GROMACS .gro file of C-alpha atoms in nm:
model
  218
    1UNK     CA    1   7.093  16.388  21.899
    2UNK     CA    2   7.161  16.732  21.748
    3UNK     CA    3   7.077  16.941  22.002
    4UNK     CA    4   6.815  17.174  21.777
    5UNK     CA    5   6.653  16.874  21.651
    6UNK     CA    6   6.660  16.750  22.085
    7UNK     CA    7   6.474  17.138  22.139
    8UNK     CA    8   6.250  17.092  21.840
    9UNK     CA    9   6.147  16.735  21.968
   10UNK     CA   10   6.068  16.890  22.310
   11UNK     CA   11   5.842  17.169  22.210
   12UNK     CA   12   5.661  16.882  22.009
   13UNK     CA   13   5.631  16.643  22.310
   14UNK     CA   14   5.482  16.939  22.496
   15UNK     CA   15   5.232  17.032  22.234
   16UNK     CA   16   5.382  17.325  22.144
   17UNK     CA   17   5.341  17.305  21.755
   18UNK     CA   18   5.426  17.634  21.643
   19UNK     CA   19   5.762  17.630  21.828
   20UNK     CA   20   5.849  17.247  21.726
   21UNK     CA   21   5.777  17.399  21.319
   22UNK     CA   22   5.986  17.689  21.368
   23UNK     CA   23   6.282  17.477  21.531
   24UNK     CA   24   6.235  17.164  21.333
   25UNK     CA   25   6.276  17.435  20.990
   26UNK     CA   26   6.558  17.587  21.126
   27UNK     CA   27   6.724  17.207  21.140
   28UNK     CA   28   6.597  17.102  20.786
   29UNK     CA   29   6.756  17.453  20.671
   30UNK     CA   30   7.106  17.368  20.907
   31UNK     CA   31   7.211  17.042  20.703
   32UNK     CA   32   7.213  16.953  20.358
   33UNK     CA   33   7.021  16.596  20.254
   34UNK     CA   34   7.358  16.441  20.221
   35UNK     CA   35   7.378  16.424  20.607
   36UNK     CA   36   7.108  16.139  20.559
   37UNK     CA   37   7.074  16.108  20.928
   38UNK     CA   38   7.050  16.418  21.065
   39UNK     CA   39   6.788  16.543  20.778
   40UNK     CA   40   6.548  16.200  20.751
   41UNK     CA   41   6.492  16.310  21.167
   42UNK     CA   42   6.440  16.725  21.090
   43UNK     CA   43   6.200  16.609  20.784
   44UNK     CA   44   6.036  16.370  20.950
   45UNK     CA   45   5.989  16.548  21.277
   46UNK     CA   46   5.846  16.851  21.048
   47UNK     CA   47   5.598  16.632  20.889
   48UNK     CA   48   5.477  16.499  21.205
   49UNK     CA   49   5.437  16.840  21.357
   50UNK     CA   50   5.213  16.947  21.030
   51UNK     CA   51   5.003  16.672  21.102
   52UNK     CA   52   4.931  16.742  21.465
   53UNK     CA   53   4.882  17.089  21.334
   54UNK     CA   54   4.631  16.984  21.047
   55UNK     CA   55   4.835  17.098  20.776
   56UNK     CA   56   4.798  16.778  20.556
   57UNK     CA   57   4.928  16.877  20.232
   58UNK     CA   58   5.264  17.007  20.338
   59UNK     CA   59   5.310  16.676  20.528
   60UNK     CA   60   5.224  16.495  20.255
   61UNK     CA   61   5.462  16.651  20.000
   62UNK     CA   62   5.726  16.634  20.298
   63UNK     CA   63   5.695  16.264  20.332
   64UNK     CA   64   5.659  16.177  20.001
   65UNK     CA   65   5.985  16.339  19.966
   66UNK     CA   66   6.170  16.119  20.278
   67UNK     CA   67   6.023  15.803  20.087
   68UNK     CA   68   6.196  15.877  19.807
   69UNK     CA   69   6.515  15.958  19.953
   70UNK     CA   70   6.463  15.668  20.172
   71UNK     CA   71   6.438  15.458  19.864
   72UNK     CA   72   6.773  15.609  19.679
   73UNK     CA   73   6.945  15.489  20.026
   74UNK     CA   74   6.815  15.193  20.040
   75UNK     CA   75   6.677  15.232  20.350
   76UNK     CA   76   6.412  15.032  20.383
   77UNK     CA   77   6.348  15.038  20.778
   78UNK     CA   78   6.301  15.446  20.698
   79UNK     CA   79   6.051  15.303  20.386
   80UNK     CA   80   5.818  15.155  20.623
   81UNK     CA   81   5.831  15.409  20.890
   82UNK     CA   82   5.732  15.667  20.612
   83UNK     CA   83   5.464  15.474  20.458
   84UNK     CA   84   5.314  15.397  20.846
   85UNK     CA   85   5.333  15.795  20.862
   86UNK     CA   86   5.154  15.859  20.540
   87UNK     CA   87   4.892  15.635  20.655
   88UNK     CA   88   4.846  15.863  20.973
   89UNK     CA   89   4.838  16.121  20.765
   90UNK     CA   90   4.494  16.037  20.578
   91UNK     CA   91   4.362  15.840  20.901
   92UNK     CA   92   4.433  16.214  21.077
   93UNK     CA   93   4.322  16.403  20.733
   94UNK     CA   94   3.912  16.131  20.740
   95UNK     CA   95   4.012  15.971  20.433
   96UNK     CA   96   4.025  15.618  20.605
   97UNK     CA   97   3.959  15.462  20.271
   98UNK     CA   98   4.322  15.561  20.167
   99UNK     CA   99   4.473  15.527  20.502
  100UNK     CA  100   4.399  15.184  20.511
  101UNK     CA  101   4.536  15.125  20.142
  102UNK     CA  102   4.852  15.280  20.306
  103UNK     CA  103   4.856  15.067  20.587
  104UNK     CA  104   4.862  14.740  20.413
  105UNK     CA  105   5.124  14.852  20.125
  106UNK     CA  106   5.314  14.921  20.471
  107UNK     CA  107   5.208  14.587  20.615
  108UNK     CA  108   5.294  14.396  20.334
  109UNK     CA  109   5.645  14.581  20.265
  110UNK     CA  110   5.673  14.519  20.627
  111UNK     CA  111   5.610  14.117  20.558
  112UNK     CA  112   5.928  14.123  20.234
  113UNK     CA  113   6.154  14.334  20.363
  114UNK     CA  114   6.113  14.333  20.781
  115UNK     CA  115   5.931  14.000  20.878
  116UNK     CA  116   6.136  14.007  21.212
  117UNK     CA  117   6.015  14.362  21.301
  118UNK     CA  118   5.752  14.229  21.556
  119UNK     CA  119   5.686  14.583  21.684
  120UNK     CA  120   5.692  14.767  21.358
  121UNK     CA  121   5.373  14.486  21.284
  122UNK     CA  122   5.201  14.551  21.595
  123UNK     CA  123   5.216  14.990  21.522
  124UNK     CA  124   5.096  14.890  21.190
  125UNK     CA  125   4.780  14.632  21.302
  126UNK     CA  126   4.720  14.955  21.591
  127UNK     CA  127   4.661  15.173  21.306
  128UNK     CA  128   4.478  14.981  21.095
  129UNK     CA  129   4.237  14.876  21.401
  130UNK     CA  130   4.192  15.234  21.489
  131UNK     CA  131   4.088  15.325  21.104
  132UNK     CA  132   3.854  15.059  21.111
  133UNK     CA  133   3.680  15.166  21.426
  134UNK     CA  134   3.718  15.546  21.324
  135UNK     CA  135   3.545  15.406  20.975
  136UNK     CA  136   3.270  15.249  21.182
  137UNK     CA  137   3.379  14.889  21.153
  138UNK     CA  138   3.380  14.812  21.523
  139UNK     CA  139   3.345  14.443  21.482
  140UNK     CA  140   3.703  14.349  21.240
  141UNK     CA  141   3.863  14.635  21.420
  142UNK     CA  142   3.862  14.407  21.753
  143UNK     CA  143   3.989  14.142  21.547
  144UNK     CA  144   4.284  14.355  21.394
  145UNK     CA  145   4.348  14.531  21.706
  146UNK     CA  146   4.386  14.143  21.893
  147UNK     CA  147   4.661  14.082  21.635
  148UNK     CA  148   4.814  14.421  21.712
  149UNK     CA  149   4.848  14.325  22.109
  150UNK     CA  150   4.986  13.935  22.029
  151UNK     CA  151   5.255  14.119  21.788
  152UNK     CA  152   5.348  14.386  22.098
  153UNK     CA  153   5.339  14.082  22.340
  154UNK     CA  154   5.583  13.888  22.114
  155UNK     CA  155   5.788  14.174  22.098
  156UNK     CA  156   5.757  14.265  22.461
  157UNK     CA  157   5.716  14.596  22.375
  158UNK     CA  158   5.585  14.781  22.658
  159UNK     CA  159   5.439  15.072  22.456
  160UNK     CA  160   5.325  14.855  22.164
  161UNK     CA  161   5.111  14.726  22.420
  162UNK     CA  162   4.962  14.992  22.617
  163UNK     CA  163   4.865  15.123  22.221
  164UNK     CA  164   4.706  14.818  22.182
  165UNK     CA  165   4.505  14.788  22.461
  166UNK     CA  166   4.431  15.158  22.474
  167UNK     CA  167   4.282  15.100  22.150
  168UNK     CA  168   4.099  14.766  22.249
  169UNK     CA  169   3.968  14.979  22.531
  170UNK     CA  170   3.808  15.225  22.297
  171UNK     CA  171   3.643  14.956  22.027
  172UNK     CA  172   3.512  14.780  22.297
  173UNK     CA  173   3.391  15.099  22.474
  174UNK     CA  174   3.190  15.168  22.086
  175UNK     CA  175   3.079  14.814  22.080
  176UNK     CA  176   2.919  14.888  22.438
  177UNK     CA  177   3.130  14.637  22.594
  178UNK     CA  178   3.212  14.801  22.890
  179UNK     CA  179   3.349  14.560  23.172
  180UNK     CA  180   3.595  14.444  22.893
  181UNK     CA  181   3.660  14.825  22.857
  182UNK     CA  182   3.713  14.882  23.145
  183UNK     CA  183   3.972  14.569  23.198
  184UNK     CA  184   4.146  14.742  22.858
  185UNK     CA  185   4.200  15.078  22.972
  186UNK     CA  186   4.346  14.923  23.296
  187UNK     CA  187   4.554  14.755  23.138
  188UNK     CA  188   4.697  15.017  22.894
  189UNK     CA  189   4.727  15.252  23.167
  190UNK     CA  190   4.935  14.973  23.365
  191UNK     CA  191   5.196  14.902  23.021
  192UNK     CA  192   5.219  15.265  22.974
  193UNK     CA  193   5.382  15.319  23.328
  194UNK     CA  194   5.605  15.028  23.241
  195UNK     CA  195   5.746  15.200  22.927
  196UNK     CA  196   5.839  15.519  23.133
  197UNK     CA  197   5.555  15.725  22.947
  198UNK     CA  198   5.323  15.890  23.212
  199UNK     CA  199   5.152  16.112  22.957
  200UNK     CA  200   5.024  15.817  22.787
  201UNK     CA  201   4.939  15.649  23.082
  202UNK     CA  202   4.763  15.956  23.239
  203UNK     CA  203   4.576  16.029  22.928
  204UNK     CA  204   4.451  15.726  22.960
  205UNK     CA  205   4.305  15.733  23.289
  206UNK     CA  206   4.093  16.054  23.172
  207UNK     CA  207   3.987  15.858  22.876
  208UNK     CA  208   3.910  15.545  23.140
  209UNK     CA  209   3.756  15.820  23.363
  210UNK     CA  210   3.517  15.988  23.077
  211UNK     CA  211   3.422  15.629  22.974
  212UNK     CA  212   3.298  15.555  23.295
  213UNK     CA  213   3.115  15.937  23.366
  214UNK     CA  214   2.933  15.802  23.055
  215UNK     CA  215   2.865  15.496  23.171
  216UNK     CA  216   2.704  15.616  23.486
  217UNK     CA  217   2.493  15.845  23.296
  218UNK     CA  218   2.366  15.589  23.107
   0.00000   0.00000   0.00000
């Protein structure tokens, strides 16, 4: 990896927004967009910092300018990890409507073009779970989100499922399901420390932890 776009990704991993921007600029401005490679990561690793930083319009124009340069290269793995991203976009942004219009164009790009990509289908089923729970459709979120952890088992994809059952741990948690909650979150926790990621995994012991300070106060 380049090594500004390596310091830019490490700012962003530690939450440090404002650094990650100014770094992940410097290595849009450092290479030209016929270095394909080296600019789809600095644009895409801008976006993802606007995002995170609320700044939904310039990650929108930034995106919609990686799908289209995707699409000139025929790239169509990039395609679908840049419609996924504009779906987080509006999920992040409320309009759930739209992000969910997103996700299945992704989903269904996905199905023509990637129908081996067992993980990419199980990110894609996360996020459209999560946008139905976040829309107040608790009930087909569950459903969704089931689909999401078969895809990350098939793909024994360690993160895939923690995601998945992080996320199964939250709809049931809103559904007021809370020894299968419970049983989610442990789990999550458990396939997070598998993949390597202990900020996952320890972020979702607090969430695990808060769930349960609410359930005692119930």
């Amino acid at each position: 990896m380049d090594p500004l776009l390596h310091k830019a990704f490490q700012a962003f991993d530690s939450s440090q927004y404002d650094e990650a921007e100014r770094l992940y600029k410097a290595a849009l401005a450092s290479c030209s967009i016929a270095q394909y490679e080296q600019y789809k990561h600095a644009a895409y690793g801008l976006a993802f910092t606007y995002c995170m930083q609320g700044k939904f319009d310039q990650a929108r124009e930034l995106y919609a300018n990686l799908y289209h340069l995707a699409q000139e290269a025929h790239d169509v793995l990039w395609q679908a990890i840049v419609l996924h991203q504009q779906g987080v976009v509006e999920r992040m942004a409320g309009n759930f409507d739209m992000a969910q219009a997103l996700f299945q164009k992704e989903y269904e790009f996905r199905a023509f073009h990637l129908p081996d990509d067992l993980a990419g289908f199980a990110a894609n089923l996360y996020e459209q779970g999560y946008t139905l729970l976040k829309s107040g459709d608790g009930a087909q979120a569950r459903t969704i989100m089931h689909r999401s952890l078969e895809m990350a088992q098939q793909a024994n994809d360690a993160m895939c499922q923690g995601c998945a059952y992080r996320g199964l741990g939250e709809i049931y948690a809103a559904l007021n399901e809370r020894d299968q909650a419970r049983v989610c979150f442990s789990l999550s926790e458990q396939a997070f420390r598998q993949a390597g990621d202990q900020i996952a995994a320890e972020e979702v012991r607090k969430l695990a932890g808060s769930f349960l300070l609410n359930d005692l106060l119930v």
